Amino acid sequence: MHRLKEAVRSLGRAYSPQEDRRLGGHLGAVVAFGAYTAAWGAAVRRHGTELPDRHDPWDLPLTAAAVFRLSRLLAKGSVTSPLRAPFTRYESATGPAEVSESPRGGAVRSTVGELITCPFCLSVWLTATFTGARLLWPRATRTVTGGLTALALADALQLGYDCLLQKNTE
């Protein structure tokens, strides 16, 4: 195990000599994601669910909007900051109900901090979650993705309304 850690550190120094990129933590995240998706695959197989030949056309935009909204809420939402606080440091408010945070701590802690403050990173995990959940519980998953899609559209309307008000008061 010591040899593997040293090999990853050496690779990290060669990859980015200017700064510590913590490739070991990122490698751990990739392995964890592989295990997570394998667990979903095992659950779907154990459940006996057949894979669909194709996606329902409405499932794609609903899932995309739901993943977008939930990843923003989890990664940037001010109300979800207590969930991120053990792994991050508050930097500033960045927009309506959103904050900017930076990862903190050792290798594992900072890797988790990077993952949970990055909506793009969370989107990968959430897409896997919604995909697996839709295979096991299609009606419940469509209900959740539909609700999150409605929230995303409501947010867009709120922001659009605020922009119109601001433009009219200038």
Tab-separated table of C-alpha atoms in Angstrom:
chain	number	residue	atom	x	y	z
A	1	MET	CA	0.000	0.000	0.000
A	2	HIS	CA	2.873	2.356	0.801
A	3	ARG	CA	4.320	1.794	-2.690
A	4	LEU	CA	0.978	2.636	-4.292
A	5	LYS	CA	0.675	5.873	-2.289
A	6	GLU	CA	4.208	6.892	-3.225
A	7	ALA	CA	3.575	6.067	-6.898
A	8	VAL	CA	0.462	8.262	-6.888
A	9	ARG	CA	2.350	11.106	-5.145
A	10	SER	CA	5.191	10.832	-7.664
A	11	LEU	CA	2.700	10.865	-10.521
A	12	GLY	CA	1.036	13.934	-8.983
A	13	ARG	CA	4.343	15.800	-8.726
A	14	ALA	CA	5.132	14.984	-12.366
A	15	TYR	CA	1.605	15.891	-13.463
A	16	SER	CA	1.512	19.255	-11.703
A	17	PRO	CA	4.840	20.394	-10.266
A	18	GLN	CA	3.489	23.907	-9.510
A	19	GLU	CA	0.706	22.816	-7.157
A	20	ASP	CA	-0.550	19.788	-5.282
A	21	ARG	CA	-3.411	18.333	-7.344
A	22	ARG	CA	-4.102	15.502	-4.876
A	23	LEU	CA	-4.421	12.826	-7.516
A	24	GLY	CA	-4.753	10.178	-4.809
A	25	GLY	CA	-7.967	11.748	-3.565
A	26	HIS	CA	-9.277	12.072	-7.095
A	27	LEU	CA	-8.363	8.458	-7.825
A	28	GLY	CA	-10.271	7.485	-4.683
A	29	ALA	CA	-13.294	9.439	-5.935
A	30	VAL	CA	-13.155	7.643	-9.292
A	31	VAL	CA	-12.962	4.262	-7.533
A	32	ALA	CA	-15.854	5.249	-5.236
A	33	PHE	CA	-17.940	6.290	-8.251
A	34	GLY	CA	-17.184	2.978	-9.959
A	35	ALA	CA	-18.313	1.113	-6.834
A	36	TYR	CA	-21.420	3.313	-6.582
A	37	THR	CA	-22.492	2.641	-10.158
A	38	ALA	CA	-21.686	-1.067	-9.767
A	39	ALA	CA	-23.957	-1.146	-6.700
A	40	TRP	CA	-26.785	0.402	-8.738
A	41	GLY	CA	-26.153	-2.175	-11.467
A	42	ALA	CA	-26.268	-5.005	-8.938
A	43	ALA	CA	-29.493	-3.653	-7.433
A	44	VAL	CA	-31.117	-3.389	-10.856
A	45	ARG	CA	-29.997	-6.904	-11.763
A	46	ARG	CA	-31.172	-8.357	-8.430
A	47	HIS	CA	-34.515	-6.616	-8.909
A	48	GLY	CA	-34.825	-8.286	-12.321
A	49	THR	CA	-35.508	-5.044	-14.156
A	50	GLU	CA	-34.961	-5.170	-17.900
A	51	LEU	CA	-32.999	-2.302	-19.395
A	52	PRO	CA	-35.118	-0.246	-21.767
A	53	ASP	CA	-34.353	-0.235	-25.472
A	54	ARG	CA	-34.446	3.569	-25.400
A	55	HIS	CA	-35.245	6.447	-23.069
A	56	ASP	CA	-38.685	7.950	-22.836
A	57	PRO	CA	-38.233	11.323	-24.612
A	58	TRP	CA	-39.604	13.272	-21.616
A	59	ASP	CA	-37.276	11.556	-19.154
A	60	LEU	CA	-34.175	13.157	-20.655
A	61	PRO	CA	-35.125	16.842	-20.236
A	62	LEU	CA	-36.798	16.144	-16.874
A	63	THR	CA	-33.711	14.359	-15.576
A	64	ALA	CA	-31.356	17.010	-16.980
A	65	ALA	CA	-33.300	19.848	-15.354
A	66	ALA	CA	-33.628	17.912	-12.085
A	67	VAL	CA	-29.907	17.099	-11.992
A	68	PHE	CA	-29.070	20.735	-12.774
A	69	ARG	CA	-31.285	22.081	-9.995
A	70	LEU	CA	-30.362	19.528	-7.340
A	71	SER	CA	-26.625	19.802	-8.072
A	72	ARG	CA	-26.799	23.618	-7.712
A	73	LEU	CA	-28.803	23.298	-4.515
A	74	LEU	CA	-26.394	20.782	-2.988
A	75	ALA	CA	-23.168	22.434	-4.198
A	76	LYS	CA	-23.983	26.128	-3.892
A	77	GLY	CA	-27.193	26.590	-1.889
A	78	SER	CA	-26.914	28.707	1.232
A	79	VAL	CA	-29.495	26.517	2.978
A	80	THR	CA	-27.418	23.383	2.325
A	81	SER	CA	-24.172	24.922	3.600
A	82	PRO	CA	-24.425	23.004	6.917
A	83	LEU	CA	-24.082	19.776	4.903
A	84	ARG	CA	-20.888	21.051	3.257
A	85	ALA	CA	-19.427	22.836	6.308
A	86	PRO	CA	-17.358	19.880	7.612
A	87	PHE	CA	-15.511	19.793	4.277
A	88	THR	CA	-15.454	23.434	3.157
A	89	ARG	CA	-14.696	27.006	4.139
A	90	TYR	CA	-17.125	29.820	3.363
A	91	GLU	CA	-15.740	32.399	0.918
A	92	SER	CA	-18.615	34.704	-0.073
A	93	ALA	CA	-22.194	35.044	-1.233
A	94	THR	CA	-22.318	34.698	-5.017
A	95	GLY	CA	-25.915	35.200	-6.028
A	96	PRO	CA	-29.491	34.671	-4.973
A	97	ALA	CA	-29.327	32.036	-2.192
A	98	GLU	CA	-25.914	30.765	-3.327
A	99	VAL	CA	-22.469	30.831	-1.737
A	100	SER	CA	-18.892	30.190	-2.781
A	101	GLU	CA	-16.864	27.808	-0.640
A	102	SER	CA	-13.431	26.229	-0.887
A	103	PRO	CA	-12.424	22.712	0.127
A	104	ARG	CA	-10.450	22.297	3.349
A	105	GLY	CA	-8.690	19.571	5.299
A	106	GLY	CA	-6.560	16.567	4.446
A	107	ALA	CA	-6.624	14.424	1.342
A	108	VAL	CA	-9.985	12.725	1.847
A	109	ARG	CA	-11.713	15.704	3.426
A	110	SER	CA	-10.596	18.139	0.733
A	111	THR	CA	-11.518	15.700	-2.043
A	112	VAL	CA	-15.019	15.419	-0.598
A	113	GLY	CA	-15.029	19.226	-0.323
A	114	GLU	CA	-14.118	19.541	-3.994
A	115	LEU	CA	-16.834	17.104	-5.041
A	116	ILE	CA	-19.622	18.675	-3.002
A	117	THR	CA	-18.853	22.252	-4.052
A	118	CYS	CA	-18.778	21.422	-7.748
A	119	PRO	CA	-22.204	21.204	-9.407
A	120	PHE	CA	-20.599	19.588	-12.448
A	121	CYS	CA	-19.053	16.857	-10.279
A	122	LEU	CA	-22.304	16.269	-8.406
A	123	SER	CA	-24.170	16.059	-11.714
A	124	VAL	CA	-22.317	12.858	-12.591
A	125	TRP	CA	-23.317	11.226	-9.296
A	126	LEU	CA	-26.894	12.524	-9.479
A	127	THR	CA	-27.336	11.322	-13.060
A	128	ALA	CA	-26.217	7.850	-11.998
A	129	THR	CA	-28.607	8.032	-9.041
A	130	PHE	CA	-31.613	9.109	-11.098
A	131	THR	CA	-30.815	6.573	-13.819
A	132	GLY	CA	-30.640	3.695	-11.352
A	133	ALA	CA	-33.648	4.930	-9.406
A	134	ARG	CA	-35.721	5.229	-12.571
A	135	LEU	CA	-35.021	1.584	-13.379
A	136	LEU	CA	-36.098	0.453	-9.905
A	137	TRP	CA	-38.825	2.958	-9.043
A	138	PRO	CA	-39.902	4.704	-12.271
A	139	ARG	CA	-43.035	6.426	-10.951
A	140	ALA	CA	-41.422	7.759	-7.786
A	141	THR	CA	-38.337	8.912	-9.715
A	142	ARG	CA	-40.450	10.712	-12.311
A	143	THR	CA	-42.297	12.425	-9.465
A	144	VAL	CA	-39.033	13.626	-7.932
A	145	THR	CA	-37.475	14.710	-11.234
A	146	GLY	CA	-40.720	16.442	-12.190
A	147	GLY	CA	-40.719	18.363	-8.915
A	148	LEU	CA	-37.074	19.381	-9.280
A	149	THR	CA	-37.726	20.425	-12.888
A	150	ALA	CA	-40.616	22.609	-11.715
A	151	LEU	CA	-38.262	24.151	-9.134
A	152	ALA	CA	-35.659	24.848	-11.829
A	153	LEU	CA	-38.285	26.541	-14.005
A	154	ALA	CA	-39.592	28.537	-11.024
A	155	ASP	CA	-36.040	29.693	-10.265
A	156	ALA	CA	-35.599	30.790	-13.872
A	157	LEU	CA	-38.840	32.753	-13.663
A	158	GLN	CA	-37.775	34.361	-10.354
A	159	LEU	CA	-34.438	35.423	-11.810
A	160	GLY	CA	-36.096	36.675	-15.000
A	161	TYR	CA	-38.613	38.676	-12.988
A	162	ASP	CA	-35.826	40.201	-10.856
A	163	CYS	CA	-33.946	41.171	-14.024
A	164	LEU	CA	-37.039	42.843	-15.468
A	165	LEU	CA	-37.641	44.770	-12.246
A	166	GLN	CA	-34.035	45.884	-12.117
A	167	LYS	CA	-34.111	46.955	-15.774
A	168	ASN	CA	-37.335	48.950	-15.232
A	169	THR	CA	-35.951	50.791	-12.210
A	170	GLU	CA	-32.761	51.960	-13.969
